[in-house]
PDB file of C-alpha atoms in Angstrom:
ATOM      1  CA  UNK A   1     -64.054   5.400  32.059  1.00  0.00           C
ATOM      2  CA  UNK A   2     -61.103   3.674  33.760  1.00  0.00           C
ATOM      3  CA  UNK A   3     -60.494   1.471  30.817  1.00  0.00           C
ATOM      4  CA  UNK A   4     -60.724   4.539  28.478  1.00  0.00           C
ATOM      5  CA  UNK A   5     -58.137   6.479  30.572  1.00  0.00           C
ATOM      6  CA  UNK A   6     -55.670   3.561  30.487  1.00  0.00           C
ATOM      7  CA  UNK A   7     -56.105   3.289  26.741  1.00  0.00           C
ATOM      8  CA  UNK A   8     -55.251   7.092  26.345  1.00  0.00           C
ATOM      9  CA  UNK A   9     -52.172   6.747  28.542  1.00  0.00           C
ATOM     10  CA  UNK A  10     -51.111   3.760  26.607  1.00  0.00           C
ATOM     11  CA  UNK A  11     -51.454   5.673  23.435  1.00  0.00           C
ATOM     12  CA  UNK A  12     -49.573   8.649  24.886  1.00  0.00           C
ATOM     13  CA  UNK A  13     -46.725   6.492  25.973  1.00  0.00           C
ATOM     14  CA  UNK A  14     -46.535   5.008  22.476  1.00  0.00           C
ATOM     15  CA  UNK A  15     -46.449   8.275  20.815  1.00  0.00           C
ATOM     16  CA  UNK A  16     -43.739   9.549  23.092  1.00  0.00           C
ATOM     17  CA  UNK A  17     -41.803   6.597  22.495  1.00  0.00           C
ATOM     18  CA  UNK A  18     -42.192   6.993  18.636  1.00  0.00           C
ATOM     19  CA  UNK A  19     -41.116  10.637  18.943  1.00  0.00           C
ATOM     20  CA  UNK A  20     -37.751   9.481  20.890  1.00  0.00           C
ATOM     21  CA  UNK A  21     -36.954   6.907  18.227  1.00  0.00           C
ATOM     22  CA  UNK A  22     -37.672   9.429  15.441  1.00  0.00           C
ATOM     23  CA  UNK A  23     -35.324  11.681  17.073  1.00  0.00           C
ATOM     24  CA  UNK A  24     -32.635   9.115  17.641  1.00  0.00           C
ATOM     25  CA  UNK A  25     -32.626   7.999  14.208  1.00  0.00           C
ATOM     26  CA  UNK A  26     -32.713  11.411  12.851  1.00  0.00           C
ATOM     27  CA  UNK A  27     -29.550  12.273  15.008  1.00  0.00           C
ATOM     28  CA  UNK A  28     -27.612   9.179  13.742  1.00  0.00           C
ATOM     29  CA  UNK A  29     -25.215  10.146  10.895  1.00  0.00           C
ATOM     30  CA  UNK A  30     -26.132   8.740   7.476  1.00  0.00           C
ATOM     31  CA  UNK A  31     -23.737   5.976   6.283  1.00  0.00           C
ATOM     32  CA  UNK A  32     -21.603   7.235   3.369  1.00  0.00           C
ATOM     33  CA  UNK A  33     -22.621   5.662   0.097  1.00  0.00           C
ATOM     34  CA  UNK A  34     -20.019   3.947  -1.841  1.00  0.00           C
ATOM     35  CA  UNK A  35     -19.833   4.298  -5.664  1.00  0.00           C
ATOM     36  CA  UNK A  36     -18.085   1.683  -8.123  1.00  0.00           C
ATOM     37  CA  UNK A  37     -16.750   2.473 -11.423  1.00  0.00           C
ATOM     38  CA  UNK A  38     -14.577   0.559 -13.985  1.00  0.00           C
ATOM     39  CA  UNK A  39     -12.625   1.526 -17.027  1.00  0.00           C
ATOM     40  CA  UNK A  40     -11.222  -0.960 -19.555  1.00  0.00           C
ATOM     41  CA  UNK A  41      -7.682  -0.877 -20.936  1.00  0.00           C
ATOM     42  CA  UNK A  42      -6.444  -3.525 -23.034  1.00  0.00           C
ATOM     43  CA  UNK A  43      -8.171  -6.837 -21.946  1.00  0.00           C
ATOM     44  CA  UNK A  44      -8.344  -5.728 -18.384  1.00  0.00           C
ATOM     45  CA  UNK A  45     -10.317  -3.498 -16.148  1.00  0.00           C
ATOM     46  CA  UNK A  46      -9.336  -0.606 -13.686  1.00  0.00           C
ATOM     47  CA  UNK A  47     -11.797  -1.016 -10.894  1.00  0.00           C
ATOM     48  CA  UNK A  48     -12.307   1.703  -8.293  1.00  0.00           C
ATOM     49  CA  UNK A  49     -14.677   2.308  -5.355  1.00  0.00           C
ATOM     50  CA  UNK A  50     -15.022   5.471  -3.440  1.00  0.00           C
ATOM     51  CA  UNK A  51     -17.378   7.197  -0.851  1.00  0.00           C
ATOM     52  CA  UNK A  52     -16.435  10.526  -2.486  1.00  0.00           C
ATOM     53  CA  UNK A  53     -18.847  11.267  -5.347  1.00  0.00           C
ATOM     54  CA  UNK A  54     -17.334  11.048  -8.784  1.00  0.00           C
ATOM     55  CA  UNK A  55     -14.052  10.067  -7.490  1.00  0.00           C
ATOM     56  CA  UNK A  56     -14.233   6.359  -8.487  1.00  0.00           C
ATOM     57  CA  UNK A  57     -15.256   7.261 -12.081  1.00  0.00           C
ATOM     58  CA  UNK A  58     -12.549   9.871 -12.478  1.00  0.00           C
ATOM     59  CA  UNK A  59      -9.723   7.635 -11.158  1.00  0.00           C
ATOM     60  CA  UNK A  60     -10.606   4.642 -13.213  1.00  0.00           C
ATOM     61  CA  UNK A  61     -10.875   6.649 -16.421  1.00  0.00           C
ATOM     62  CA  UNK A  62      -7.507   8.419 -15.693  1.00  0.00           C
ATOM     63  CA  UNK A  63      -5.587   5.266 -14.675  1.00  0.00           C
ATOM     64  CA  UNK A  64      -6.796   3.510 -17.562  1.00  0.00           C
ATOM     65  CA  UNK A  65      -5.567   6.556 -19.890  1.00  0.00           C
ATOM     66  CA  UNK A  66      -2.097   6.601 -17.993  1.00  0.00           C
ATOM     67  CA  UNK A  67      -1.580   2.847 -18.565  1.00  0.00           C
ATOM     68  CA  UNK A  68      -2.896   2.630 -22.123  1.00  0.00           C
ATOM     69  CA  UNK A  69      -0.424   0.668 -24.346  1.00  0.00           C
ATOM     70  CA  UNK A  70       1.249  -0.646 -21.185  1.00  0.00           C
ATOM     71  CA  UNK A  71      -1.770  -2.582 -19.851  1.00  0.00           C
ATOM     72  CA  UNK A  72      -0.298  -5.951 -20.380  1.00  0.00           C
ATOM     73  CA  UNK A  73       2.942  -5.187 -18.428  1.00  0.00           C
ATOM     74  CA  UNK A  74       1.663  -3.272 -15.416  1.00  0.00           C
ATOM     75  CA  UNK A  75      -0.238  -3.670 -12.198  1.00  0.00           C
ATOM     76  CA  UNK A  76      -1.610  -1.002  -9.731  1.00  0.00           C
ATOM     77  CA  UNK A  77      -3.239  -0.899  -6.463  1.00  0.00           C
ATOM     78  CA  UNK A  78      -4.457   1.919  -4.393  1.00  0.00           C
ATOM     79  CA  UNK A  79      -6.099   2.942  -1.074  1.00  0.00           C
ATOM     80  CA  UNK A  80      -7.183   6.105   0.414  1.00  0.00           C
ATOM     81  CA  UNK A  81      -8.526   6.186   3.785  1.00  0.00           C
ATOM     82  CA  UNK A  82      -9.557   9.746   3.706  1.00  0.00           C
ATOM     83  CA  UNK A  83     -12.019   9.501   0.857  1.00  0.00           C
ATOM     84  CA  UNK A  84     -12.663   5.751   1.386  1.00  0.00           C
ATOM     85  CA  UNK A  85     -11.219   4.914  -2.038  1.00  0.00           C
ATOM     86  CA  UNK A  86      -9.692   1.921  -3.489  1.00  0.00           C
ATOM     87  CA  UNK A  87      -8.458   0.949  -6.930  1.00  0.00           C
ATOM     88  CA  UNK A  88      -7.064  -2.353  -8.561  1.00  0.00           C
ATOM     89  CA  UNK A  89      -5.602  -3.198 -11.913  1.00  0.00           C
ATOM     90  CA  UNK A  90      -4.192  -6.627 -12.346  1.00  0.00           C
ATOM     91  CA  UNK A  91      -3.379  -6.551  -8.585  1.00  0.00           C
ATOM     92  CA  UNK A  92      -3.081 -10.205  -8.293  1.00  0.00           C
ATOM     93  CA  UNK A  93      -0.522 -10.508 -11.146  1.00  0.00           C
ATOM     94  CA  UNK A  94       2.961 -11.909 -10.038  1.00  0.00           C
ATOM     95  CA  UNK A  95       6.196  -9.931 -10.884  1.00  0.00           C
ATOM     96  CA  UNK A  96       9.801 -10.437  -9.905  1.00  0.00           C
ATOM     97  CA  UNK A  97      10.114  -8.122  -6.796  1.00  0.00           C
ATOM     98  CA  UNK A  98      13.469  -6.610  -7.603  1.00  0.00           C
ATOM     99  CA  UNK A  99      14.252  -4.224  -4.686  1.00  0.00           C
ATOM    100  CA  UNK A 100      10.658  -3.496  -3.597  1.00  0.00           C
ATOM    101  CA  UNK A 101      10.957  -6.702  -1.500  1.00  0.00           C
ATOM    102  CA  UNK A 102      13.465  -4.852   0.813  1.00  0.00           C
ATOM    103  CA  UNK A 103      10.443  -3.235   2.646  1.00  0.00           C
ATOM    104  CA  UNK A 104       9.147  -6.860   3.388  1.00  0.00           C
ATOM    105  CA  UNK A 105      12.585  -7.866   4.563  1.00  0.00           C
ATOM    106  CA  UNK A 106      12.650  -4.769   6.865  1.00  0.00           C
ATOM    107  CA  UNK A 107       9.012  -5.786   8.266  1.00  0.00           C
ATOM    108  CA  UNK A 108      10.321  -9.383   8.822  1.00  0.00           C
ATOM    109  CA  UNK A 109      13.316  -8.022  10.725  1.00  0.00           C
ATOM    110  CA  UNK A 110      11.276  -5.813  12.940  1.00  0.00           C
ATOM    111  CA  UNK A 111       8.767  -8.467  13.629  1.00  0.00           C
ATOM    112  CA  UNK A 112      11.559 -10.927  14.629  1.00  0.00           C
ATOM    113  CA  UNK A 113      13.075  -8.384  17.072  1.00  0.00           C
ATOM    114  CA  UNK A 114       9.712  -7.909  18.436  1.00  0.00           C
ATOM    115  CA  UNK A 115       9.144 -11.618  19.288  1.00  0.00           C
ATOM    116  CA  UNK A 116      12.754 -11.782  20.594  1.00  0.00           C
ATOM    117  CA  UNK A 117      11.807  -8.807  22.924  1.00  0.00           C
ATOM    118  CA  UNK A 118      14.992  -6.833  21.842  1.00  0.00           C
ATOM    119  CA  UNK A 119      15.956  -3.687  20.119  1.00  0.00           C
ATOM    120  CA  UNK A 120      17.824  -3.726  16.798  1.00  0.00           C
ATOM    121  CA  UNK A 121      21.605  -3.925  17.267  1.00  0.00           C
ATOM    122  CA  UNK A 122      23.751  -1.119  15.990  1.00  0.00           C
ATOM    123  CA  UNK A 123      24.973  -3.485  13.075  1.00  0.00           C
ATOM    124  CA  UNK A 124      21.250  -4.273  12.279  1.00  0.00           C
ATOM    125  CA  UNK A 125      20.491  -0.469  12.182  1.00  0.00           C
ATOM    126  CA  UNK A 126      23.237   0.011   9.878  1.00  0.00           C
ATOM    127  CA  UNK A 127      22.027  -2.722   7.519  1.00  0.00           C
ATOM    128  CA  UNK A 128      18.593  -1.490   7.488  1.00  0.00           C
ATOM    129  CA  UNK A 129      19.210   1.912   6.961  1.00  0.00           C
ATOM    130  CA  UNK A 130      21.514   1.106   4.045  1.00  0.00           C
ATOM    131  CA  UNK A 131      19.015  -1.367   2.469  1.00  0.00           C
ATOM    132  CA  UNK A 132      15.976   0.992   2.546  1.00  0.00           C
ATOM    133  CA  UNK A 133      17.721   4.483   1.989  1.00  0.00           C
ATOM    134  CA  UNK A 134      20.380   3.557  -0.537  1.00  0.00           C
ATOM    135  CA  UNK A 135      18.957   0.106  -1.722  1.00  0.00           C
ATOM    136  CA  UNK A 136      22.222  -1.413  -0.774  1.00  0.00           C
ATOM    137  CA  UNK A 137      22.342  -5.068  -2.066  1.00  0.00           C
ATOM    138  CA  UNK A 138      25.079  -6.302   0.328  1.00  0.00           C
ATOM    139  CA  UNK A 139      23.070  -4.944   3.279  1.00  0.00           C
ATOM    140  CA  UNK A 140      19.910  -6.815   1.881  1.00  0.00           C
ATOM    141  CA  UNK A 141      21.948 -10.123   1.355  1.00  0.00           C
ATOM    142  CA  UNK A 142      23.051 -10.008   4.983  1.00  0.00           C
ATOM    143  CA  UNK A 143      19.611  -9.393   6.448  1.00  0.00           C
ATOM    144  CA  UNK A 144      17.921 -11.919   4.051  1.00  0.00           C
ATOM    145  CA  UNK A 145      20.210 -14.546   5.260  1.00  0.00           C
ATOM    146  CA  UNK A 146      20.190 -13.569   8.942  1.00  0.00           C
ATOM    147  CA  UNK A 147      16.426 -13.526   9.052  1.00  0.00           C
ATOM    148  CA  UNK A 148      16.061 -16.876   7.065  1.00  0.00           C
ATOM    149  CA  UNK A 149      13.301 -18.297   4.721  1.00  0.00           C
ATOM    150  CA  UNK A 150      11.304 -19.250   7.674  1.00  0.00           C
ATOM    151  CA  UNK A 151      11.455 -15.862   9.355  1.00  0.00           C
ATOM    152  CA  UNK A 152      10.463 -14.221   5.902  1.00  0.00           C
ATOM    153  CA  UNK A 153       7.746 -16.555   5.592  1.00  0.00           C
ATOM    154  CA  UNK A 154       6.543 -16.168   9.218  1.00  0.00           C
ATOM    155  CA  UNK A 155       6.146 -12.379   8.526  1.00  0.00           C
ATOM    156  CA  UNK A 156       4.272 -12.903   5.161  1.00  0.00           C
ATOM    157  CA  UNK A 157       1.808 -15.136   6.916  1.00  0.00           C
ATOM    158  CA  UNK A 158       1.117 -12.775   9.747  1.00  0.00           C
ATOM    159  CA  UNK A 159       0.847  -9.840   7.286  1.00  0.00           C
ATOM    160  CA  UNK A 160      -1.735 -11.857   5.224  1.00  0.00           C
ATOM    161  CA  UNK A 161       0.425 -11.489   2.148  1.00  0.00           C
ATOM    162  CA  UNK A 162      -0.433 -14.958   0.707  1.00  0.00           C
ATOM    163  CA  UNK A 163       0.619 -14.311  -2.913  1.00  0.00           C
ATOM    164  CA  UNK A 164       4.067 -13.321  -2.203  1.00  0.00           C
ATOM    165  CA  UNK A 165       6.635 -16.153  -2.716  1.00  0.00           C
ATOM    166  CA  UNK A 166      10.147 -15.692  -1.287  1.00  0.00           C
ATOM    167  CA  UNK A 167      12.885 -15.926  -3.910  1.00  0.00           C
ATOM    168  CA  UNK A 168      14.716 -19.489  -4.218  1.00  0.00           C
ATOM    169  CA  UNK A 169      18.226 -19.977  -3.201  1.00  0.00           C
ATOM    170  CA  UNK A 170      18.715 -16.588  -1.607  1.00  0.00           C
ATOM    171  CA  UNK A 171      17.674 -14.662  -4.689  1.00  0.00           C
ATOM    172  CA  UNK A 172      15.593 -12.134  -2.795  1.00  0.00           C
ATOM    173  CA  UNK A 173      15.070 -10.138  -6.013  1.00  0.00           C
ATOM    174  CA  UNK A 174      13.310 -12.923  -7.674  1.00  0.00           C
ATOM    175  CA  UNK A 175      10.638 -13.025  -5.008  1.00  0.00           C
ATOM    176  CA  UNK A 176       7.308 -13.153  -6.559  1.00  0.00           C
ATOM    177  CA  UNK A 177       5.028 -10.124  -5.452  1.00  0.00           C
ATOM    178  CA  UNK A 178       1.648  -8.745  -6.424  1.00  0.00           C
ATOM    179  CA  UNK A 179       0.511  -5.249  -6.246  1.00  0.00           C
ATOM    180  CA  UNK A 180      -2.329  -6.327  -3.967  1.00  0.00           C
ATOM    181  CA  UNK A 181       0.056  -7.839  -1.389  1.00  0.00           C
ATOM    182  CA  UNK A 182       2.501  -4.748  -1.550  1.00  0.00           C
ATOM    183  CA  UNK A 183      -0.681  -2.597  -0.913  1.00  0.00           C
ATOM    184  CA  UNK A 184      -1.375  -4.885   2.268  1.00  0.00           C
ATOM    185  CA  UNK A 185       2.196  -4.138   3.511  1.00  0.00           C
ATOM    186  CA  UNK A 186       1.680  -0.263   3.106  1.00  0.00           C
ATOM    187  CA  UNK A 187      -1.547  -0.550   5.007  1.00  0.00           C
ATOM    188  CA  UNK A 188       0.132  -2.611   7.698  1.00  0.00           C
ATOM    189  CA  UNK A 189       2.865   0.181   8.040  1.00  0.00           C
ATOM    190  CA  UNK A 190       0.236   3.021   8.224  1.00  0.00           C
ATOM    191  CA  UNK A 191      -2.327   1.666  10.814  1.00  0.00           C
ATOM    192  CA  UNK A 192      -2.475   0.017  14.188  1.00  0.00           C
ATOM    193  CA  UNK A 193      -2.207  -3.640  14.066  1.00  0.00           C
ATOM    194  CA  UNK A 194      -0.938  -6.670  15.875  1.00  0.00           C
ATOM    195  CA  UNK A 195       1.908  -7.650  13.384  1.00  0.00           C
ATOM    196  CA  UNK A 196       4.030  -4.446  13.819  1.00  0.00           C
ATOM    197  CA  UNK A 197       3.962  -2.127  16.989  1.00  0.00           C
ATOM    198  CA  UNK A 198       3.875   1.574  16.706  1.00  0.00           C
ATOM    199  CA  UNK A 199       7.696   1.896  17.224  1.00  0.00           C
ATOM    200  CA  UNK A 200       8.396  -0.643  14.421  1.00  0.00           C
ATOM    201  CA  UNK A 201       5.969   1.065  12.005  1.00  0.00           C
ATOM    202  CA  UNK A 202       7.530   4.626  12.837  1.00  0.00           C
ATOM    203  CA  UNK A 203      10.945   3.265  12.247  1.00  0.00           C
ATOM    204  CA  UNK A 204      10.111   1.547   8.990  1.00  0.00           C
ATOM    205  CA  UNK A 205       8.328   4.782   7.608  1.00  0.00           C
ATOM    206  CA  UNK A 206      11.073   6.989   8.752  1.00  0.00           C
ATOM    207  CA  UNK A 207      13.803   5.023   6.571  1.00  0.00           C
ATOM    208  CA  UNK A 208      11.297   5.112   3.529  1.00  0.00           C
ATOM    209  CA  UNK A 209      11.039   8.893   4.049  1.00  0.00           C
ATOM    210  CA  UNK A 210      14.744   9.133   3.996  1.00  0.00           C
ATOM    211  CA  UNK A 211      15.314   7.452   0.603  1.00  0.00           C
ATOM    212  CA  UNK A 212      18.182   9.332  -1.173  1.00  0.00           C
ATOM    213  CA  UNK A 213      17.073  11.927  -3.762  1.00  0.00           C
ATOM    214  CA  UNK A 214      18.052  10.071  -6.882  1.00  0.00           C
ATOM    215  CA  UNK A 215      15.797   7.140  -5.936  1.00  0.00           C
ATOM    216  CA  UNK A 216      12.804   9.110  -5.001  1.00  0.00           C
ATOM    217  CA  UNK A 217      11.103   8.700  -8.535  1.00  0.00           C
ATOM    218  CA  UNK A 218       7.925   6.774  -9.243  1.00  0.00           C
ATOM    219  CA  UNK A 219       4.854   6.846  -6.866  1.00  0.00           C
ATOM    220  CA  UNK A 220       5.776  10.404  -5.471  1.00  0.00           C
ATOM    221  CA  UNK A 221       5.406  12.064  -8.888  1.00  0.00           C
ATOM    222  CA  UNK A 222       2.886  14.747  -8.534  1.00  0.00           C
ATOM    223  CA  UNK A 223       2.381  14.167  -4.777  1.00  0.00           C
ATOM    224  CA  UNK A 224       1.114  17.314  -2.862  1.00  0.00           C
ATOM    225  CA  UNK A 225       3.755  19.242  -0.983  1.00  0.00           C
ATOM    226  CA  UNK A 226       1.774  19.000   2.365  1.00  0.00           C
ATOM    227  CA  UNK A 227       2.194  15.185   2.211  1.00  0.00           C
ATOM    228  CA  UNK A 228       4.940  13.176   3.965  1.00  0.00           C
ATOM    229  CA  UNK A 229       6.257  10.762   1.210  1.00  0.00           C
ATOM    230  CA  UNK A 230       7.521   7.248   2.171  1.00  0.00           C
ATOM    231  CA  UNK A 231       8.833   5.475  -0.759  1.00  0.00           C
ATOM    232  CA  UNK A 232      10.733   2.282  -2.034  1.00  0.00           C
ATOM    233  CA  UNK A 233      11.591   1.445  -5.643  1.00  0.00           C
ATOM    234  CA  UNK A 234      12.970  -1.581  -7.297  1.00  0.00           C
ATOM    235  CA  UNK A 235      14.476  -2.132 -10.764  1.00  0.00           C
ATOM    236  CA  UNK A 236      16.004  -5.235 -12.277  1.00  0.00           C
ATOM    237  CA  UNK A 237      16.715  -6.373 -15.860  1.00  0.00           C
ATOM    238  CA  UNK A 238      16.501 -10.065 -17.002  1.00  0.00           C
ATOM    239  CA  UNK A 239      16.614 -11.941 -20.293  1.00  0.00           C
ATOM    240  CA  UNK A 240      12.994 -12.478 -20.097  1.00  0.00           C
ATOM    241  CA  UNK A 241      10.393  -9.615 -19.764  1.00  0.00           C
ATOM    242  CA  UNK A 242      13.174  -7.037 -19.953  1.00  0.00           C
ATOM    243  CA  UNK A 243      13.363  -4.402 -17.140  1.00  0.00           C
ATOM    244  CA  UNK A 244      11.268  -4.830 -13.994  1.00  0.00           C
ATOM    245  CA  UNK A 245      10.487  -1.444 -12.649  1.00  0.00           C
ATOM    246  CA  UNK A 246       8.512  -0.929  -9.398  1.00  0.00           C
ATOM    247  CA  UNK A 247       7.301   1.675  -7.041  1.00  0.00           C
ATOM    248  CA  UNK A 248       5.505   1.716  -3.621  1.00  0.00           C
ATOM    249  CA  UNK A 249       4.647   4.833  -1.815  1.00  0.00           C
ATOM    250  CA  UNK A 250       2.750   5.937   1.493  1.00  0.00           C
ATOM    251  CA  UNK A 251       1.435   9.397   1.648  1.00  0.00           C
ATOM    252  CA  UNK A 252       0.645  10.663   5.286  1.00  0.00           C
ATOM    253  CA  UNK A 253       0.471  13.870   7.348  1.00  0.00           C
ATOM    254  CA  UNK A 254      -1.249  17.120   6.230  1.00  0.00           C
ATOM    255  CA  UNK A 255      -4.594  15.443   5.919  1.00  0.00           C
ATOM    256  CA  UNK A 256      -3.247  12.579   3.693  1.00  0.00           C
ATOM    257  CA  UNK A 257      -3.521   8.980   4.217  1.00  0.00           C
ATOM    258  CA  UNK A 258      -3.190   6.756   1.221  1.00  0.00           C
ATOM    259  CA  UNK A 259      -0.849   4.247  -0.386  1.00  0.00           C
ATOM    260  CA  UNK A 260      -0.059   3.540  -3.967  1.00  0.00           C
ATOM    261  CA  UNK A 261       1.689   0.574  -5.768  1.00  0.00           C
ATOM    262  CA  UNK A 262       2.700   0.350  -9.555  1.00  0.00           C
ATOM    263  CA  UNK A 263       4.539  -2.706 -10.714  1.00  0.00           C
ATOM    264  CA  UNK A 264       5.770  -2.946 -14.373  1.00  0.00           C
ATOM    265  CA  UNK A 265       7.882  -5.342 -16.601  1.00  0.00           C
ATOM    266  CA  UNK A 266       8.735  -5.673 -20.288  1.00  0.00           C
ATOM    267  CA  UNK A 267      10.372  -2.214 -20.238  1.00  0.00           C
ATOM    268  CA  UNK A 268      12.985  -1.685 -22.888  1.00  0.00           C
ATOM    269  CA  UNK A 269      14.828   0.529 -20.519  1.00  0.00           C
ATOM    270  CA  UNK A 270      14.745   1.366 -16.979  1.00  0.00           C
ATOM    271  CA  UNK A 271      13.561   4.805 -17.926  1.00  0.00           C
ATOM    272  CA  UNK A 272      10.524   3.388 -19.726  1.00  0.00           C
ATOM    273  CA  UNK A 273       9.479   1.794 -16.533  1.00  0.00           C
ATOM    274  CA  UNK A 274       9.859   4.915 -14.552  1.00  0.00           C
ATOM    275  CA  UNK A 275       7.906   6.900 -17.214  1.00  0.00           C
ATOM    276  CA  UNK A 276       4.879   4.456 -17.001  1.00  0.00           C
ATOM    277  CA  UNK A 277       4.756   4.442 -13.261  1.00  0.00           C
ATOM    278  CA  UNK A 278       5.210   8.264 -12.924  1.00  0.00           C
ATOM    279  CA  UNK A 279       2.280   8.798 -15.554  1.00  0.00           C
ATOM    280  CA  UNK A 280      -0.052   6.606 -13.405  1.00  0.00           C
ATOM    281  CA  UNK A 281       1.069   8.213 -10.143  1.00  0.00           C
ATOM    282  CA  UNK A 282       0.474  11.637 -11.485  1.00  0.00           C
ATOM    283  CA  UNK A 283      -3.047  10.873 -12.413  1.00  0.00           C
ATOM    284  CA  UNK A 284      -3.607   9.394  -9.025  1.00  0.00           C
ATOM    285  CA  UNK A 285      -2.033  12.096  -6.827  1.00  0.00           C
ATOM    286  CA  UNK A 286      -3.944  14.750  -9.030  1.00  0.00           C
ATOM    287  CA  UNK A 287      -7.374  13.119  -8.695  1.00  0.00           C
ATOM    288  CA  UNK A 288      -7.103  12.314  -5.088  1.00  0.00           C
ATOM    289  CA  UNK A 289      -5.867  15.756  -3.983  1.00  0.00           C
ATOM    290  CA  UNK A 290      -8.064  17.766  -6.239  1.00  0.00           C
ATOM    291  CA  UNK A 291     -11.010  15.884  -4.823  1.00  0.00           C
ATOM    292  CA  UNK A 292      -9.938  16.328  -1.268  1.00  0.00           C
ATOM    293  CA  UNK A 293      -9.392  20.014  -1.979  1.00  0.00           C
ATOM    294  CA  UNK A 294     -12.887  20.259  -3.193  1.00  0.00           C
TER     295      UNK A 294
END
């Protein structure tokens, strides 16, 4: 009898424990599933992944459609933290940076002042503001030489931007950049990290938000009015590969948290490059924000 009672008590305890475990597992939130999708354009693929049903397929199809006919001369990278989405198209292909490298120069300057435990000087503020908001080349030359190759490379290493190669002999516009590395930089500017503190990130984004109206083309095309838009563009004609035209944009506030990079070359005119970038940007901004609203 005693043995039977002990056995019954053991079974009851096991059952109770099982009930508790079942309740705990039932209460735990299910992990969001991630869907992958690809779409072919030319000889390359637009690859997207998303936690929002249907979004990866829609984005890959629409980006491929927007880049049709320009696929050999463009690259794109995207993240959206709100929907757990990312897309890439030739994101490891190198391009002459033109003026988009100015955000990297600003990041290197801010990192340098952090390590020196000092604030920006009034002159540095003047140069940084002109470099980002007006894309002033003289200001960029001054900061590029002040920071130095070692300072630029130090920041790139800390930021994990291993595919970015600083331009030779002071030619910052010939820095080799990829869409993937430019997206890493946007992620760095919009999230907590050990490379740039909150004050540095806020300052950089504020300058990108104040870019003069005539230079606010590109990735902001089709962006929702509820988003705060931070942008930097670049444009450079050369004898080979025609016009390089690039745009990087971070979209924050109002429930938005995403970044988009579109790089292009072999453009006959600057306007051709702008048209290509804005076609892709409108597709991305539409798909992300239609999905969010839904």
